[in-house]
Amino acid sequence: MKRQNVRTLSLVVCTFTYLLVGAAVFDALESDTESKRWEVLSDLREQLVKKYNITAEDYRVIEVVIIENKPHKAGPQWKFAGAFYFATVVLAMIGYGHSTPVTIGGKAFCMAYAMVGIPLGLVMFQSIGERLNKFASVVIRRAKTYMRCSRVEATEMNLMLATGLLSSAIITTGAAVFSRYEGWSYFDSFYYCFVTLTTIGFGDYVALQNDQALSEKPGYVALSLVFILFGLAVVAASINLLVLRFMTMNAEDVRREDTELQPASQHVLTLDGEVLAMNGKLLAGHAHAGAGDAPDADQVSVCSCTCLGPSSCAAASASGAAPAGCYQPCRPDQPLQPPPHASATKRASV
């Protein structure tokens, strides 16, 4: 089995194993808490219904009103600032779900906009990531030259370390900023930054959704957008390095297989347009005769030849004097004539 197939199968098995392990861990960590939260919410619901004498229908209406009103706490979601934030989230494939189009025209335009914007965003982030890797390689090379290292070229490991450090710096700095502006704990802010820059986008934590931030805090809006775009570019740089590393591994396997096949390809002989292996197995055939010469080609059989010049043998045969070491073409009305040296050898033995 080829190494690429083995690697692909190993990746599939490892991925599904990782999914099973993740499901087991999340089940152990979250299942009990979910049950307790549901019990608390159910008790609170019963208390509210009894205290205010609310019917089940009225309670469902209140739930819908509260859920629908939540996005509007940040102000108008579809004015230019909110619409620009939504367009950025769509292009970056984060998908918080904090606000969604409700009109048919808005949904149709969202699909068309995403079909064009997502590839455009991927290419842009990939290009910025490549430029960042180039800049990091220059900085690393100059730093190694200044420190008088024996090898001054930036390796893949150096670049991955540099982009990893830059990504960590962006996430930790962004967590501090969002913790201050949103009132979250630092851990929740760090969680929000990680979920955002990895484009997971659960939507449980969304910035710019409190205190009319979209309309009254333009600086904070700009800072959030810069954080998303620049952070995604840095993450794209890291992913670009990982993809290049994987492609390099595949190229090395292909080169290794080609090297292994070269000795086998050297043991191939070509005889009258037919490619023969050393064991005599026919690998390929090429008909040199035209359509009009097909009957003659069927009647002519070329026997084994010890000479190295089939063209010279053919010319000598046409003139009636075949040199020693060549068989004459065998025709149905003419028996096979062995080479002269074969007859001489037979007479000598008698």
XYZ file of C-alpha atoms in Angstrom:
350
model
C 0.000 0.000 0.000
C 1.304 3.449 -0.883
C 2.496 5.734 1.869
C -0.050 8.400 0.886
C -2.892 5.886 1.274
C -1.540 4.757 4.625
C -1.272 8.364 5.809
C -4.805 9.181 4.637
C -6.258 6.113 6.326
C -4.327 6.912 9.493
C -5.660 10.489 9.458
C -9.252 9.264 9.072
C -8.884 6.778 11.922
C -7.180 9.329 14.171
C -9.840 11.962 13.425
C -12.743 9.662 14.281
C -10.922 8.450 17.375
C -10.387 12.070 18.381
C -14.100 12.757 17.873
C -15.052 9.817 20.081
C -12.651 10.911 22.813
C -13.947 14.492 22.608
C -17.561 13.339 22.851
C -16.760 11.260 25.930
C -14.946 14.144 27.629
C -17.694 16.686 26.861
C -20.297 14.236 28.096
C -18.442 13.816 31.372
C -17.893 17.577 31.833
C -21.185 19.078 30.665
C -23.920 16.502 31.060
C -24.483 16.868 34.817
C -24.338 20.658 34.662
C -26.886 20.672 31.848
C -29.296 18.566 33.913
C -28.915 20.819 36.957
C -29.454 23.971 34.872
C -32.583 22.497 33.343
C -33.956 21.647 36.783
C -33.260 25.172 38.049
C -34.888 26.763 34.990
C -37.920 24.488 35.280
C -38.396 25.387 38.941
C -38.020 29.096 38.161
C -40.569 28.811 35.383
C -43.113 27.165 37.676
C -42.566 29.822 40.321
C -43.113 32.634 37.795
C -46.262 31.009 36.443
C -47.717 30.576 39.944
C -46.637 34.003 41.197
C -48.013 36.043 38.298
C -50.746 33.599 37.251
C -49.364 33.300 33.711
C -50.824 30.805 31.298
C -48.584 28.486 29.304
C -49.363 30.394 26.101
C -48.491 33.737 27.646
C -45.236 32.309 28.991
C -44.234 31.141 25.494
C -44.952 34.626 24.168
C -42.754 36.144 26.867
C -39.949 33.730 25.948
C -40.163 34.745 22.274
C -40.150 38.439 23.161
C -37.086 38.080 25.382
C -35.180 36.029 22.801
C -36.038 38.369 19.938
C -35.185 41.445 21.992
C -31.714 40.240 22.927
C -29.924 41.353 19.706
C -31.435 44.824 19.948
C -29.670 45.629 23.205
C -26.655 46.671 21.138
C -28.727 49.118 19.122
C -29.921 48.828 15.519
C -28.318 45.732 14.022
C -28.891 46.651 10.392
C -27.672 50.203 10.241
C -24.336 50.639 8.486
C -22.137 49.852 11.521
C -24.091 46.741 12.463
C -24.413 45.655 8.830
C -20.654 46.056 8.333
C -20.018 43.945 11.412
C -22.428 41.284 10.104
C -20.752 41.324 6.659
C -17.351 40.846 8.317
C -18.667 37.886 10.304
C -20.078 36.320 7.110
C -16.900 36.848 5.097
C -14.743 35.450 7.913
C -17.081 32.410 8.267
C -17.454 33.002 12.020
C -21.232 32.920 12.082
C -22.092 34.034 15.617
C -25.810 33.896 14.948
C -26.427 37.020 17.043
C -28.328 38.644 14.178
C -29.690 37.068 11.029
C -31.612 38.400 8.019
C -35.358 37.858 8.214
C -36.563 39.116 4.835
C -36.505 36.978 1.708
C -34.374 39.543 -0.084
C -31.920 39.670 2.814
C -31.571 35.883 2.943
C -31.100 35.630 -0.838
C -28.489 38.396 -0.854
C -26.725 36.788 2.116
C -26.294 33.538 0.183
C -25.067 35.286 -2.963
C -22.810 37.569 -0.923
C -21.293 34.606 0.905
C -20.649 32.667 -2.309
C -18.443 35.480 -3.574
C -17.159 36.881 -0.301
C -15.979 33.665 1.379
C -13.543 32.654 -1.417
C -12.392 36.260 -1.645
C -11.774 36.359 2.092
C -9.919 33.052 2.069
C -7.605 34.240 -0.702
C -7.032 37.554 1.088
C -6.243 35.916 4.430
C -3.980 33.385 2.713
C -2.119 36.141 0.878
C -1.682 38.192 4.043
C -0.512 35.059 5.836
C 2.138 34.448 3.183
C 3.371 38.050 3.500
C 3.531 37.673 7.271
C 5.551 34.483 6.896
C 7.899 36.271 4.508
C 8.328 39.157 6.939
C 8.901 36.718 9.807
C 11.550 34.850 7.782
C 13.417 38.125 7.119
C 13.313 39.071 10.800
C 14.480 35.601 11.852
C 17.308 35.624 9.326
C 18.554 39.006 10.504
C 18.286 37.940 14.136
C 20.320 34.799 13.432
C 22.881 36.852 11.530
C 23.159 39.273 14.440
C 23.638 36.383 16.856
C 26.193 34.828 14.460
C 24.413 31.503 14.137
C 25.947 28.889 11.878
C 22.679 28.563 9.941
C 20.942 31.856 9.250
C 18.067 30.648 7.086
C 14.621 30.565 8.694
C 13.340 27.013 8.993
C 9.710 25.894 9.027
C 9.953 25.286 12.748
C 11.192 28.866 13.275
C 8.280 30.265 11.275
C 5.723 28.097 13.067
C 7.138 29.219 16.407
C 7.020 32.879 15.349
C 3.416 32.717 14.096
C 2.411 30.741 17.187
C 3.867 33.396 19.467
C 2.186 36.161 17.463
C -1.167 34.359 17.607
C -0.811 33.909 21.379
C 0.041 37.594 21.802
C -3.023 38.656 19.787
C -5.372 36.376 21.729
C -4.042 37.387 25.150
C -4.121 41.096 24.279
C -7.596 40.840 22.783
C -8.819 38.974 25.858
C -7.645 41.829 28.082
C -9.381 44.421 25.882
C -12.688 42.570 25.650
C -12.636 41.792 29.348
C -12.464 45.523 30.056
C -15.102 46.645 27.543
C -17.575 43.757 27.843
C -17.308 43.087 31.575
C -16.416 39.428 31.056
C -13.906 37.492 33.094
C -10.471 37.161 31.520
C -10.976 33.453 30.920
C -14.316 34.059 29.165
C -12.696 36.784 27.062
C -9.836 34.452 26.147
C -12.401 31.813 25.238
C -14.248 34.325 23.042
C -11.030 35.332 21.241
C -10.060 31.727 20.583
C -13.528 30.760 19.320
C -13.568 33.831 17.079
C -10.124 33.485 15.492
C -10.597 29.773 14.876
C -13.932 30.667 13.114
C -15.895 28.336 15.388
C -18.248 31.142 16.376
C -20.637 29.510 18.839
C -22.364 32.802 19.554
C -22.563 32.356 23.330
C -20.178 35.326 23.664
C -20.445 38.123 21.105
C -18.777 41.496 21.346
C -20.554 44.812 20.646
C -23.885 43.584 21.994
C -24.243 45.742 25.106
C -24.903 49.408 25.910
C -25.663 50.493 22.332
C -22.045 49.787 21.430
C -22.630 49.623 17.668
C -23.946 53.175 17.499
C -22.240 54.925 20.435
C -18.727 53.383 20.480
C -17.275 53.641 16.966
C -13.710 53.280 18.252
C -14.550 50.040 19.976
C -16.299 48.809 16.818
C -13.210 49.584 14.722
C -10.973 47.852 17.273
C -13.145 44.737 17.191
C -13.076 44.607 13.393
C -9.287 45.068 13.273
C -8.898 42.320 15.855
C -10.992 39.914 13.789
C -9.336 40.651 10.437
C -5.729 40.831 11.622
C -6.145 37.857 13.955
C -7.594 35.718 11.175
C -4.671 36.715 8.928
C -2.187 35.532 11.558
C -4.094 32.274 12.027
C -4.093 31.859 8.235
C -0.311 32.233 8.288
C -0.039 29.385 10.771
C -2.424 27.205 8.763
C -0.463 28.018 5.608
C 2.698 26.659 7.219
C 0.921 23.469 8.293
C -0.509 22.940 4.802
C 2.895 23.515 3.211
C 4.450 21.045 5.613
C 1.856 18.396 4.738
C 2.347 19.028 1.004
C 6.107 18.702 1.473
C 5.626 15.334 3.149
C 3.468 14.147 0.233
C 6.044 15.387 -2.280
C 8.786 13.520 -0.448
C 6.749 10.305 -0.570
C 6.112 10.715 -4.306
C 9.807 11.368 -4.916
C 10.724 8.302 -2.863
C 8.333 6.106 -4.832
C 9.719 7.417 -8.121
C 13.211 6.556 -6.918
C 12.094 3.044 -6.050
C 10.515 2.581 -9.487
C 13.567 3.751 -11.414
C 15.508 0.419 -11.127
C 12.477 -1.476 -12.409
C 12.076 0.897 -15.344
C 15.686 0.309 -16.396
C 15.003 -3.429 -17.038
C 12.798 -2.814 -20.060
C 13.686 -3.688 -23.658
C 12.122 -2.300 -26.818
C 11.800 -4.630 -29.807
C 10.064 -3.498 -33.001
C 7.859 -1.010 -31.193
C 6.868 -3.418 -28.408
C 7.916 -2.706 -24.830
C 9.007 -5.949 -23.173
C 10.077 -6.540 -19.602
C 13.078 -8.730 -18.860
C 10.776 -11.654 -18.111
C 9.355 -11.442 -21.630
C 5.967 -10.013 -20.601
C 4.465 -7.651 -23.148
C 3.924 -4.250 -21.544
C 2.863 -2.157 -24.534
C 2.643 -2.440 -28.291
C 2.802 0.131 -31.063
C 1.683 -0.636 -34.577
C 3.960 1.077 -37.049
C 2.263 -0.202 -40.174
C -0.504 1.730 -41.811
C -3.996 0.521 -42.456
C -3.087 -0.683 -45.945
C -0.147 -2.732 -44.660
C -2.168 -4.599 -42.044
C -2.414 -7.937 -44.012
C 1.359 -8.046 -44.663
C 2.062 -7.248 -41.015
C -0.071 -10.202 -39.986
C 1.778 -12.571 -42.331
C 5.270 -11.480 -41.320
C 6.666 -12.809 -38.051
C 9.922 -11.435 -36.749
C 12.064 -14.089 -35.101
C 14.715 -13.588 -32.453
C 17.642 -11.558 -33.647
C 21.163 -11.349 -32.300
C 22.136 -8.274 -34.250
C 21.780 -4.765 -32.873
C 20.572 -3.130 -36.058
C 17.121 -4.262 -37.175
C 17.140 -1.618 -39.881
C 20.374 -2.999 -41.374
C 18.970 -6.519 -41.303
C 15.835 -5.367 -43.069
C 17.903 -3.619 -45.741
C 20.127 -6.648 -46.211
C 17.099 -8.931 -46.436
C 15.596 -6.742 -49.127
C 18.804 -7.061 -51.135
C 18.856 -10.851 -50.736
C 21.979 -11.071 -48.588
C 21.332 -11.065 -44.876
C 24.395 -10.692 -42.701
C 25.376 -13.291 -40.178
C 23.410 -13.099 -36.964
C 20.080 -12.061 -38.557
C 17.076 -14.216 -39.334
C 15.270 -13.750 -42.593
C 11.533 -12.953 -42.438
C 9.461 -16.148 -42.419
C 6.651 -16.300 -44.976
C 3.911 -18.911 -45.206
C 5.343 -20.328 -48.456
C 8.953 -20.282 -47.301
C 10.373 -22.188 -44.312
C 12.392 -20.464 -41.656
C 16.032 -20.085 -42.705
C 18.485 -20.222 -39.839
C 21.506 -17.942 -39.817
C 24.632 -19.169 -41.643
C 26.634 -19.673 -38.456
C 23.939 -22.035 -37.141
C 24.314 -24.361 -40.192
C 28.105 -24.294 -39.901
C 27.895 -25.220 -36.262
C 25.576 -28.151 -37.057
C 27.920 -29.514 -39.773
C 30.907 -29.231 -37.476
C 29.139 -31.209 -34.792
C 28.241 -33.984 -37.292
